[in-house]
Short mmCIF file of C-alpha atoms and ligand atoms in Angstrom, two decimals:
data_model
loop_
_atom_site.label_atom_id
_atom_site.label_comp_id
_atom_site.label_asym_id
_atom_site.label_seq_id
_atom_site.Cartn_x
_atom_site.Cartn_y
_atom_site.Cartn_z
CA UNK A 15 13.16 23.98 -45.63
CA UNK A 16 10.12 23.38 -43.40
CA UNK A 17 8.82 24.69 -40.21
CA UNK A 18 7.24 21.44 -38.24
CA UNK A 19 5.40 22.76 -35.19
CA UNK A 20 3.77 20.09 -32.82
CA UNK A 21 0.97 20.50 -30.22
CA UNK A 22 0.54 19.77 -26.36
CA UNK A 23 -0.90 16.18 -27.36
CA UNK A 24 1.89 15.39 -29.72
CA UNK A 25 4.39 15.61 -26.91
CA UNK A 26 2.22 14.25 -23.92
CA UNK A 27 4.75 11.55 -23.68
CA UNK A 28 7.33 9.61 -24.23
CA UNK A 29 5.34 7.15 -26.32
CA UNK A 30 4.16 10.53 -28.20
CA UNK A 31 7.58 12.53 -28.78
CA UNK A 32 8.94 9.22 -30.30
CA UNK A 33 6.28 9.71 -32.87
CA UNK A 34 7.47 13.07 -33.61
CA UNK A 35 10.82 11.79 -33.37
CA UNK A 36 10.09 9.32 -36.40
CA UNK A 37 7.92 12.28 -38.56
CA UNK A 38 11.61 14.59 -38.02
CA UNK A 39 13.86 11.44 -39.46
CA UNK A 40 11.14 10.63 -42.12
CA UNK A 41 11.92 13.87 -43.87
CA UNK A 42 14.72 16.09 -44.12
CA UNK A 43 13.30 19.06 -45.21
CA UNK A 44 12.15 19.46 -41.51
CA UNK A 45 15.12 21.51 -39.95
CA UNK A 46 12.74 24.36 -37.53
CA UNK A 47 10.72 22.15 -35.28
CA UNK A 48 8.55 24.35 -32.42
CA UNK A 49 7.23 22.66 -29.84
CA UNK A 50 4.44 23.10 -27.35
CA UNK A 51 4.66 22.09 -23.56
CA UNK A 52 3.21 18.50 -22.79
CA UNK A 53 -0.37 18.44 -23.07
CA UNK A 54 -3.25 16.20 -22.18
CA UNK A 55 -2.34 12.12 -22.29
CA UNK A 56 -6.02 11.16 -21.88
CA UNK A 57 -9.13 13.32 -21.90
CA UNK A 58 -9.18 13.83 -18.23
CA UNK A 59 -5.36 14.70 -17.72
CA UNK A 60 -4.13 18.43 -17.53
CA UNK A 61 -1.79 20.45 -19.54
CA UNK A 62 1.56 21.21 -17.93
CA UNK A 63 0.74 24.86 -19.10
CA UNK A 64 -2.44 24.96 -16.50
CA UNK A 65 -0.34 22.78 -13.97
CA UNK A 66 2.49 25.55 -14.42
CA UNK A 67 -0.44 28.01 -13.96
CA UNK A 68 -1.93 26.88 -10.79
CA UNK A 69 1.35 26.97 -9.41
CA UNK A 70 2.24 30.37 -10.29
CA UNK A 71 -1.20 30.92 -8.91
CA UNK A 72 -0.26 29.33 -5.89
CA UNK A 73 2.87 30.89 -5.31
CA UNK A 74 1.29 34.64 -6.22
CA UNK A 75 -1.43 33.94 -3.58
CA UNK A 76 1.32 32.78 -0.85
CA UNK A 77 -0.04 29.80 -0.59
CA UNK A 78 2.11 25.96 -1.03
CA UNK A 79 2.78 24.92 -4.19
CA UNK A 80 4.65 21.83 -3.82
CA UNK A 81 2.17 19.31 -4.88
CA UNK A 82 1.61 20.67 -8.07
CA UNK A 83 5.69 21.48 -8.16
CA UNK A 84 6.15 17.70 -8.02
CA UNK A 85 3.53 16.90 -10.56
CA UNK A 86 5.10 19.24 -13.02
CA UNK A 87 8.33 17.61 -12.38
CA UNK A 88 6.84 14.26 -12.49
CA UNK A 89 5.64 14.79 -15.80
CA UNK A 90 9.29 16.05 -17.19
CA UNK A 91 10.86 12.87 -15.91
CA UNK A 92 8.46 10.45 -16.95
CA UNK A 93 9.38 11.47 -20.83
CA UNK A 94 13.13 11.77 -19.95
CA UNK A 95 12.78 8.15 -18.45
CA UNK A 96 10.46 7.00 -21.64
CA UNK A 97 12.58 8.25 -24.32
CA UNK A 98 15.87 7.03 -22.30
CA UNK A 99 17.53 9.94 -22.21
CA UNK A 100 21.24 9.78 -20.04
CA UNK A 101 21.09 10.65 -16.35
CA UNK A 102 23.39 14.11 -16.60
CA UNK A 103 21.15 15.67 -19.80
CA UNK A 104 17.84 14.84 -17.63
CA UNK A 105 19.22 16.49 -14.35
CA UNK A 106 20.57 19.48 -16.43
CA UNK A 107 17.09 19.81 -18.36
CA UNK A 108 15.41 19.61 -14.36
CA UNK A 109 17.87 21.64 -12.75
CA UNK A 110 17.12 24.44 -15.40
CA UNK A 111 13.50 24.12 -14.85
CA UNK A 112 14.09 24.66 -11.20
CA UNK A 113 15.66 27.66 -11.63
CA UNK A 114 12.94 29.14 -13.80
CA UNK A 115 10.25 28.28 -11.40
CA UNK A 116 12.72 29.96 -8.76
CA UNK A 117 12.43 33.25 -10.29
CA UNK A 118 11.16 36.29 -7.76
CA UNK A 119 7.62 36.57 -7.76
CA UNK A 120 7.36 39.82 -5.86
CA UNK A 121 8.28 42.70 -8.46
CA UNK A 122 5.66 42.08 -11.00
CA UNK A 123 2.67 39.20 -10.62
CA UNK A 124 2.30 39.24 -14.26
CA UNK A 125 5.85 39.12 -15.62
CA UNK A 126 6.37 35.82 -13.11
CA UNK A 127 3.53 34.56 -14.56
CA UNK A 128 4.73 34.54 -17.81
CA UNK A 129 7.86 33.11 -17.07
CA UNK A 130 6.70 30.65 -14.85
CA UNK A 131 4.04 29.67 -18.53
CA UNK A 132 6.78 29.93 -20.39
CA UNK A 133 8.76 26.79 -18.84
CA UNK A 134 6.70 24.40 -20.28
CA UNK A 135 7.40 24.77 -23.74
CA UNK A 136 11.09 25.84 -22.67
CA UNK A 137 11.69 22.25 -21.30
CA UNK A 138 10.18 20.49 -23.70
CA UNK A 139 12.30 22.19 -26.68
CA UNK A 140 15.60 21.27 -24.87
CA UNK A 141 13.73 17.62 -23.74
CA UNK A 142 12.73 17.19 -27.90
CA UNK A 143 16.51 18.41 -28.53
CA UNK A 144 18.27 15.58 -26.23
CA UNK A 145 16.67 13.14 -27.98
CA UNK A 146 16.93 13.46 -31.60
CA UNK A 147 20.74 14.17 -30.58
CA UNK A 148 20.51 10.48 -29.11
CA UNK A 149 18.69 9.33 -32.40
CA UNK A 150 22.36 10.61 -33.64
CA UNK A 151 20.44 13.83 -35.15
CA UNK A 152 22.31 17.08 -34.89
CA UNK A 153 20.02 18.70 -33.11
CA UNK A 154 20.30 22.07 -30.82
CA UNK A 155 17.38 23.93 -28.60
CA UNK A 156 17.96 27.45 -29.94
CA UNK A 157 16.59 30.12 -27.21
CA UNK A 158 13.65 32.60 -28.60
CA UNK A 159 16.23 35.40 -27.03
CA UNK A 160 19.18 34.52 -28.87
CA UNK A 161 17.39 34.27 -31.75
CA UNK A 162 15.37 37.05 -32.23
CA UNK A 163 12.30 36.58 -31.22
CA UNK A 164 11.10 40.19 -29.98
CA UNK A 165 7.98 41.23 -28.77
CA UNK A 166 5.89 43.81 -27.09
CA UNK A 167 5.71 44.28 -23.93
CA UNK A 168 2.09 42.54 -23.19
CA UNK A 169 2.16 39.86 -20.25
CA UNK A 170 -0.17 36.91 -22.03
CA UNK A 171 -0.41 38.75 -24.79
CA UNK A 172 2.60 39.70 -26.75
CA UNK A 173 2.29 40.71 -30.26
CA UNK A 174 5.55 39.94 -32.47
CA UNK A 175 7.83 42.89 -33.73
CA UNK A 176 8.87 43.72 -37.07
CA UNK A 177 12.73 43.72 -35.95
CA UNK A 178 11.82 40.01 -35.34
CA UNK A 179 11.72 38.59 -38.87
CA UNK A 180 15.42 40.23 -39.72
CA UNK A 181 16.70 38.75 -36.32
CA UNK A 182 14.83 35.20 -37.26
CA UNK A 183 16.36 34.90 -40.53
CA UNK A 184 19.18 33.50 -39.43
CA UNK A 185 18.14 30.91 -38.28
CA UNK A 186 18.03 29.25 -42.07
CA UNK A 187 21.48 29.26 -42.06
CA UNK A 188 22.04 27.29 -38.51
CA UNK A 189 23.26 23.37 -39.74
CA UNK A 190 21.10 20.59 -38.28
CA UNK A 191 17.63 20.72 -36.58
CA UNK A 192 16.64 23.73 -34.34
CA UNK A 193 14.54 22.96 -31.33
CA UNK A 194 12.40 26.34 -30.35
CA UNK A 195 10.20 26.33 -27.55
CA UNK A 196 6.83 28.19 -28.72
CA UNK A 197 4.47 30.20 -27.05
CA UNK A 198 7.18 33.16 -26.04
CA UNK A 199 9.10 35.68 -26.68
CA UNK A 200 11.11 38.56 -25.12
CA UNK A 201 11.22 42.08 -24.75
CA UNK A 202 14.36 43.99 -26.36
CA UNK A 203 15.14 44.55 -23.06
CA UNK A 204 15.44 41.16 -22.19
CA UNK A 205 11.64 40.71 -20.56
CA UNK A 206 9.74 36.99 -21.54
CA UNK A 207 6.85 37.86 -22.46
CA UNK A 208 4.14 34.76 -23.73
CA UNK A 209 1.23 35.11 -26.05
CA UNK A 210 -2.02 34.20 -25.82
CA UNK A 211 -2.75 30.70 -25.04
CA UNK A 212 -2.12 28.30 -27.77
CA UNK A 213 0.17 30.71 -28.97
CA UNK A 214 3.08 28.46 -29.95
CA UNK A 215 0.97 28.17 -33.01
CA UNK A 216 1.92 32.03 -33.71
CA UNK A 217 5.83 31.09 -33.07
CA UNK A 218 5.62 28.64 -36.02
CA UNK A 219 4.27 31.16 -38.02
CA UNK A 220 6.25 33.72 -37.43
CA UNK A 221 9.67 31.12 -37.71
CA UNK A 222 8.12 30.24 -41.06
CA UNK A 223 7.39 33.84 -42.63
CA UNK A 224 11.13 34.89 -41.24
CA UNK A 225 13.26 31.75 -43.29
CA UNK A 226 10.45 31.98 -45.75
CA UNK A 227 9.68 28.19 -45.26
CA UNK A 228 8.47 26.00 -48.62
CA UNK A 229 5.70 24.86 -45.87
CA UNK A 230 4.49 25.67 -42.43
CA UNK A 231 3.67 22.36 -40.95
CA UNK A 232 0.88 22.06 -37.96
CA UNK A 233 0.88 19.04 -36.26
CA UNK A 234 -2.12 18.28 -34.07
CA UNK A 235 -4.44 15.40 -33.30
CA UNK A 236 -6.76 15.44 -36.27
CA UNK A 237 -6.37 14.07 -39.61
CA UNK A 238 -7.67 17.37 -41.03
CA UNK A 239 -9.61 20.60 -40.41
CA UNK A 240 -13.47 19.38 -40.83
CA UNK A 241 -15.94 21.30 -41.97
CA UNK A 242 -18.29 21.51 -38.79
CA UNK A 243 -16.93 20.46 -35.32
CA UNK A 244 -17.04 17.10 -35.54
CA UNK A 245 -18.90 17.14 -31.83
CA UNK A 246 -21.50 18.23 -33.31
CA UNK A 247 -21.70 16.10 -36.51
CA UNK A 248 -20.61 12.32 -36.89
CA UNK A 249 -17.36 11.99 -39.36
CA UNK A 250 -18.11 15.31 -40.94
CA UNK A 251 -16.25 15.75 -44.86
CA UNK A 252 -12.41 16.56 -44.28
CA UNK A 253 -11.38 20.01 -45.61
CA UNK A 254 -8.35 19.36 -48.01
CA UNK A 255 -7.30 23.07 -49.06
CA UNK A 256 -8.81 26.28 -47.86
CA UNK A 257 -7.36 29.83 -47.79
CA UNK A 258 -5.94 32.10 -45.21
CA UNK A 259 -9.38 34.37 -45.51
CA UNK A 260 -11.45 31.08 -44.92
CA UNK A 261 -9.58 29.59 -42.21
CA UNK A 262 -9.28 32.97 -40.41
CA UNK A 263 -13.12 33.63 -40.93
CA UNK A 264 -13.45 29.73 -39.18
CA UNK A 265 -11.20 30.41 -36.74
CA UNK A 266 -12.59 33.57 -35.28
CA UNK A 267 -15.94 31.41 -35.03
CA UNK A 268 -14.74 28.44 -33.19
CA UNK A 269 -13.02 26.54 -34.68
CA UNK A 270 -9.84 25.43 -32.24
CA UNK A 271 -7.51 23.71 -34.17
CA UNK A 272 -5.49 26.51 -35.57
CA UNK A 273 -4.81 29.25 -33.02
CA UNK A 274 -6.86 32.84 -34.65
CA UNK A 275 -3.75 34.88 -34.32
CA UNK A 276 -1.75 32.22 -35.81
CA UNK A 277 -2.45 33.00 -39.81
CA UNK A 278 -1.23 36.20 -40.10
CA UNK A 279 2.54 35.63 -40.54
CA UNK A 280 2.26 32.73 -43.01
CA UNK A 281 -0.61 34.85 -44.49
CA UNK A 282 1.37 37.83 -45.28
CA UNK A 283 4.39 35.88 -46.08
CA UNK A 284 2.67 33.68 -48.59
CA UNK A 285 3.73 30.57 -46.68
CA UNK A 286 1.46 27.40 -47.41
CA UNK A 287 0.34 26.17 -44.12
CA UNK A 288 -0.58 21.92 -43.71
CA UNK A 289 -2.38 20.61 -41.03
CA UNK A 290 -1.08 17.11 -39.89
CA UNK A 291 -1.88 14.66 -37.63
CA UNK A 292 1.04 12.98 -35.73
CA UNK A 293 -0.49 10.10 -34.90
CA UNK A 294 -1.33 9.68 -38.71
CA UNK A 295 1.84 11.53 -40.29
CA UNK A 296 0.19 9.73 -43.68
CA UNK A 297 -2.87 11.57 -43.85
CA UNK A 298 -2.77 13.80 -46.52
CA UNK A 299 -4.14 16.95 -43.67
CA UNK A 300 -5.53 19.98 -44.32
CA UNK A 301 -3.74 22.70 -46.63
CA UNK A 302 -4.12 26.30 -45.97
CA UNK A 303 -3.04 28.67 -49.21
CA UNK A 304 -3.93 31.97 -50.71
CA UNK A 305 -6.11 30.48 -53.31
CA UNK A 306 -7.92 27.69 -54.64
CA UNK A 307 -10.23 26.29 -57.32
CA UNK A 308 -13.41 28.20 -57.53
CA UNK A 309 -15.31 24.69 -58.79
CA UNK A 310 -13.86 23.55 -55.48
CA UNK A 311 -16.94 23.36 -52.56
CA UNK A 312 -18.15 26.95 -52.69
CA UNK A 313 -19.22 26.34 -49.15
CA UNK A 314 -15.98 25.88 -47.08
CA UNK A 315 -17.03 25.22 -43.84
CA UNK A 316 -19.68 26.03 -41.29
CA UNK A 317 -18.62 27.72 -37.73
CA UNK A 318 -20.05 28.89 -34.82
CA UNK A 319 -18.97 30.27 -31.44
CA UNK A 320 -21.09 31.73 -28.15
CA UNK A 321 -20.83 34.11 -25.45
CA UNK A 322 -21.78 37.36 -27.28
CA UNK A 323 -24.32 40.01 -26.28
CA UNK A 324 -25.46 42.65 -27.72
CA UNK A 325 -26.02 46.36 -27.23
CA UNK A 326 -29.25 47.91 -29.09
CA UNK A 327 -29.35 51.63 -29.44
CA UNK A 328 -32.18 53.29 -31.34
CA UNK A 329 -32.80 56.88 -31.96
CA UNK A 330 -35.23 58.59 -34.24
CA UNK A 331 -33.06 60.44 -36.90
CA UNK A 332 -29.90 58.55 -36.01
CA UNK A 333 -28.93 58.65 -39.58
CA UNK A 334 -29.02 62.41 -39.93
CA UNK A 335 -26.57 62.90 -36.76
CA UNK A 336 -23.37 63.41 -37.68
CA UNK A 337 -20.53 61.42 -35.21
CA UNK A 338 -23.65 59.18 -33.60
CA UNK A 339 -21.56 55.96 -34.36
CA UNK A 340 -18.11 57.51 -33.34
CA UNK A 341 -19.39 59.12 -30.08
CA UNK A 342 -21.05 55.04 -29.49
CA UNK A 343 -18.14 53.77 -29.88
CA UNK A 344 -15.79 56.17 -28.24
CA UNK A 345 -17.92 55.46 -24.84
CA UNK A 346 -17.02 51.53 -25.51
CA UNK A 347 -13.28 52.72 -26.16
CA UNK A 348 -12.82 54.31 -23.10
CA UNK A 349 -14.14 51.35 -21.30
CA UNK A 350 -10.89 49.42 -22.69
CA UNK A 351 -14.04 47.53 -25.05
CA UNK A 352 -13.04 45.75 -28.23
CA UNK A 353 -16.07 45.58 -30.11
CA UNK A 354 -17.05 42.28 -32.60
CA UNK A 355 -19.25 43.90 -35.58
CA UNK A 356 -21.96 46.60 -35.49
CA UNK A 357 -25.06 46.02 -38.05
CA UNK A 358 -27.41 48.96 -38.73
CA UNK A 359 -30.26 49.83 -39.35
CA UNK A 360 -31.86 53.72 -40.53
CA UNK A 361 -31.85 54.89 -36.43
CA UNK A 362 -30.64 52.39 -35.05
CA UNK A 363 -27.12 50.38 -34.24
CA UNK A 364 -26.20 47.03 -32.64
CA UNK A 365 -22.82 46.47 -31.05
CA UNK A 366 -21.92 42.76 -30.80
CA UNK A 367 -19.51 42.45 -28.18
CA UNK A 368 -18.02 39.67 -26.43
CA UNK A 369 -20.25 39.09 -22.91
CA UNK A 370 -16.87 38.30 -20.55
CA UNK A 371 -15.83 42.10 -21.19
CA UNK A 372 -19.09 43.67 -21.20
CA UNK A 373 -19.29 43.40 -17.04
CA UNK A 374 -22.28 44.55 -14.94
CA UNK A 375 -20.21 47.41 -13.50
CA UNK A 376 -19.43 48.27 -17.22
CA UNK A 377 -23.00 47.97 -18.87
CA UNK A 378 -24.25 50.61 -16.01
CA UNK A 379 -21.35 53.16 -17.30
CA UNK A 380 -21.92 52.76 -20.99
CA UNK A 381 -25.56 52.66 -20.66
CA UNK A 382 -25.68 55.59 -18.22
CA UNK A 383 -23.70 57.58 -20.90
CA UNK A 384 -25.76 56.70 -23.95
CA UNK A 385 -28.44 57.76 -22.21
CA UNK A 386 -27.28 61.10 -21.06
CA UNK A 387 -24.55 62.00 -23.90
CA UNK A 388 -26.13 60.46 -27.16
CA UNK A 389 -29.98 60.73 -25.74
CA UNK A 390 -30.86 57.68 -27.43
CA UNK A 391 -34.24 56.44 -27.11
CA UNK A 392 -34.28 52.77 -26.40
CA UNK A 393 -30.94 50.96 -25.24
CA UNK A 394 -31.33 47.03 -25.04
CA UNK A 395 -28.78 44.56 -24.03
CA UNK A 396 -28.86 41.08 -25.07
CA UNK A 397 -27.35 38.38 -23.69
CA UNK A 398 -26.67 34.90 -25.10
CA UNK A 399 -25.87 35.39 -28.68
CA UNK A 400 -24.18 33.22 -30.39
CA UNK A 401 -22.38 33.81 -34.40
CA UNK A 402 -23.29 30.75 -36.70
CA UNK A 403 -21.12 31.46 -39.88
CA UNK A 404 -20.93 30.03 -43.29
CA UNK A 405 -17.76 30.28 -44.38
CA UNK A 406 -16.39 30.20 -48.50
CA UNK A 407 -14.85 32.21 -50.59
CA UNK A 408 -17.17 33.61 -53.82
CA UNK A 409 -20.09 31.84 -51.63
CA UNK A 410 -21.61 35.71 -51.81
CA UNK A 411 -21.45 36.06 -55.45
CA UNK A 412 -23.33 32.79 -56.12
CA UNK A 413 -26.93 32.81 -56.37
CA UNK A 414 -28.86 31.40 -53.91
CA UNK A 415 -27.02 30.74 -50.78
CA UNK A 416 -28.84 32.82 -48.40
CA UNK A 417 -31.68 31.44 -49.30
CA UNK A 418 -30.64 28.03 -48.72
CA UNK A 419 -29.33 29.25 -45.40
CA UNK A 420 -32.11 31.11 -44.17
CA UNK A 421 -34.47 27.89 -45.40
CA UNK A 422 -32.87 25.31 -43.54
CA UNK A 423 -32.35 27.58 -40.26
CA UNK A 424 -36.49 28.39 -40.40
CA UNK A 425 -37.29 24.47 -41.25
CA UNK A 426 -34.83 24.19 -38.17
CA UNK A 427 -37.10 26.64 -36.03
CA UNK A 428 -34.07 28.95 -35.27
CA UNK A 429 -35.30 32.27 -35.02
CA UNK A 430 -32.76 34.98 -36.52
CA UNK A 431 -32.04 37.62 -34.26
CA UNK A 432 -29.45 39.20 -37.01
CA UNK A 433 -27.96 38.60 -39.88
CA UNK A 434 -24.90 39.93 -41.13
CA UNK A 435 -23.96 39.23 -44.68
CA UNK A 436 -22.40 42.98 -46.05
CA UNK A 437 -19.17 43.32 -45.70
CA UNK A 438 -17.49 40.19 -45.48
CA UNK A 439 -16.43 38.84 -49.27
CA UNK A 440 -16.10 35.07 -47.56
CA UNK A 441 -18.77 35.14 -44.95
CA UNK A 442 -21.98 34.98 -44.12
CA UNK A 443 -23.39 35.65 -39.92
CA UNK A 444 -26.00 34.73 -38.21
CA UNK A 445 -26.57 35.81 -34.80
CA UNK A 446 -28.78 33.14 -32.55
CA UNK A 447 -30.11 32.23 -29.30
CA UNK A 448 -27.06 30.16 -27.96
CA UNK A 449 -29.39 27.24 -26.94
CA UNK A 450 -29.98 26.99 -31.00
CA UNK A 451 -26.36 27.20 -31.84
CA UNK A 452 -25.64 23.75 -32.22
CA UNK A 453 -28.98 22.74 -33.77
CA UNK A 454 -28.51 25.89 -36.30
CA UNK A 455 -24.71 24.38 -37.37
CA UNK A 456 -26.21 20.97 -37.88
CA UNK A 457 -29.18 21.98 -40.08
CA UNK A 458 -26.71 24.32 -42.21
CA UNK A 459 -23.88 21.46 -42.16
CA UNK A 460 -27.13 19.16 -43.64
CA UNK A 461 -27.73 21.58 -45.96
CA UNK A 462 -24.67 22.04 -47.41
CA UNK A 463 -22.91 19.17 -46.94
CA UNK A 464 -24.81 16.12 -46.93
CA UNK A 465 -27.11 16.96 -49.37
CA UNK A 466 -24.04 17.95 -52.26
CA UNK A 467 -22.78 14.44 -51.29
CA UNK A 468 -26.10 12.78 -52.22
N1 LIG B 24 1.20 25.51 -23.98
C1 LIG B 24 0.51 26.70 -24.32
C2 LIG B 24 -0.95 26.59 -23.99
O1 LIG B 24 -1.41 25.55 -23.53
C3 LIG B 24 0.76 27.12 -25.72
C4 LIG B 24 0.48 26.09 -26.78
O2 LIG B 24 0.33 24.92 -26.48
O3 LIG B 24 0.44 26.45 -27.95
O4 LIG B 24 -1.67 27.53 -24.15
#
């Protein structure tokens, strides 16, 4: 049994669900099919999650949100219309989304939020449902509630509970094709609850670990997962199989095709994940597994992602003072501060952090506090760092690469500002100026890449 999920541009339209309509028929091993909500059509168009979120917006600010109410439902009938669907299944699907964007916005901003999110992908699963039913598929919307899928209590952010994977395994058992909207879950007590954006990635996962699927299959816009973004390189090399570590390591720095949080499930599960292209079903994609061939490109892919800062602290003796890194970081704890990686040096520590948390009002605290509780000698923020990472498993343990790396970032004229290579078994960091970001990627991707090819 698989788990097919597809993405906001796979069901952007009638013209586009009819393709994933012909991928579900081609194969029967597809029973668990998560969908996204309606995504872009063309490049300028807009997501019916961020037309769903200006008009919670609207709605939460007291304002009129009937224009944008109209476009969302615009967008609902247009498919219904394209795939043909009867009159009575469209106006039950519409009536149903009226309701949920009915719901009581006064109790708790953040929990109508949510909901209101949450109707995208809702619709869409019971849209995607109605039709393979009319393609004479037995095919049923199944409801994350009904089925299991708990979470925690975090509006935007829900992390899945263990009691989740019992509750999904049932699902395996269900006859026909289950429809499940992705991107939310609920609360034991009943509470919807999405995840982060992109998150119906996560649902996928999480469906796949709980029947333990033979595959997890992603289907997006891309033929593949390529080694560098390909806005930055022309038809970069196709990735064919990486593993969880890699892809993880690649999509912490950038790279958007798999959602970050996404892995873990199939990861821990042992689930194979593919990465598919609807618009090219044939295309062999991108495989994500626990292991492959170490004669396989050492170098996996190359990554990088901006809008980091960091915080410098430097005191003489540092090493001799026993809780000097814990006391650092409790300050940044009790500023709610997730921190990204802290290189060292003999007295002195840098804290990468991402820039959007580390606020003016919140530098002043945490600096104010090294200074007086930690009496450090120099504290220096920098701004505009970006991570450039080269990403492959046993990459480390094979002689040379830094060299190479370092090499073709200097004949580049990117000037290092870090360099993080210890503790990561897959990785290797560089921290940059993000105006030489893209021109670091490109020199490494060069290096790598086009010159093994020649
Ligand atoms: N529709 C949601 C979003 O745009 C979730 C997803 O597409 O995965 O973030």
């Amino acid at each position: 049994m698989k788990v097919a999920k597809f993405g906001g541009t796979s069901l952007a339209s009638a013209e586009q669900i009819k393709k994933v309509g012909a991928i579900i028929q081609a194969d029967d091993q597809r029973r668990l099919i998560v969908v996204s909500a309606p995504g872009k059509r063309h490049k300028d168009d807009i997501k019916v999650t961020d037309l769903l979120i200006q008009y919670a917006d609207s709605v939460l600010a007291g304002g009129r949100a009937d224009q944008v109410k109209e476009e969302i439902f615009r967008r609902f009938q247009d498919i219904a219309e394209g795939l043909g669907l009867a009159h009575d299944d469209t106006e039950q699907i519409t009536a149903e989304l009226h309701e949920a964007l009915s719901i009581r916005s006064s109790d708790d901003p953040s929990r109508f939020l949510d909901a209101v999110k949450a109707a995208g992908e809702d619709t869409c699963a019971k849209l995607v449902a109605r039709y393979l039913r009319s393609l004479g598929k037995d095919a049923h919307y199944v409801n994350p509630y009904e089925a299991g899928l708990f979470v925690t209590d975090e509006a935007g952010n829900a992390q899945v509970l263990p009691i989740a994977y019992e509750k999904l395994r049932a699902l395996k058992d269900r006859t026909g094709i289950v429809v499940f909207p992705g991107f939310f879950g609920y609360t034991t007590e009943g509470v919807l609850v999405t995840f982060s954006r992109g998150g119906s990635d996560i649902t996928g996962s999480i469906l796949a670990a709980a029947i333990q699927a033979d595959l997890y299959e992603n289907f997006t816009d891309v033929d593949s997962v390529y080694v560098v973004n390909p806005n930055l390189v022309e038809k970069p090399k196709e990735i064919r199989v990486i593993t969880y570590r890699e892809m993880r390591e690649l999509s912490y720095s950038g790279f958007t095709v798999f959602h970050e949080e996404a892995l873990y499930p199939a990861y821990r599960a042992g689930i194979p994940v593919c990465i598919k292209n609807t618009n090219n079903p044939d295309a062999p994609g991108t495989m994500i597994v626990s292991e492959r061939k170490a004669d396989e490109n050492r170098v996996a892919g190359i990554a990088s992602d901006k809008g980091f800062c960091s915080l410098y602290v430097s005191k003489y003796l540092m090493n001799r003072e026993i809780g000097f890194g814990r006391r650092l970081l409790q300050i940044l704890e009790d500023e709610g501060l997730s921190y990204e990686h802290t290189p060292s040096g003999i007295d002195n520590i840098s804290v990468i952090l991402r820039r959007k948390d580390f606020t003016p009002e919140i530098r002043e605290r945490v600096v104010q506090r090294i200074r007086t509780e930690l009496h450090a000698e120099d504290i220096v923020i920098e701004d505009d760092l970006a991570l450039v990472m080269i990403v492959g498993e046993g990459m480390r343990r094979s002689v040379g690469t830094s060299a190479r790396a370092t090499t073709a970032l200097a004949q580049a004229k990117v000037n290092l500002e870090m360099i993080n290579q210890g503790s990561s078994e897959v990785s290797m960091m560089f921290g940059v100026k993000e105006v030489d970001a893209d021109r670091a990627v490109i020199a490494l991707y060069h290096e790598f890449f086009s010159k093994e090819s020649e």
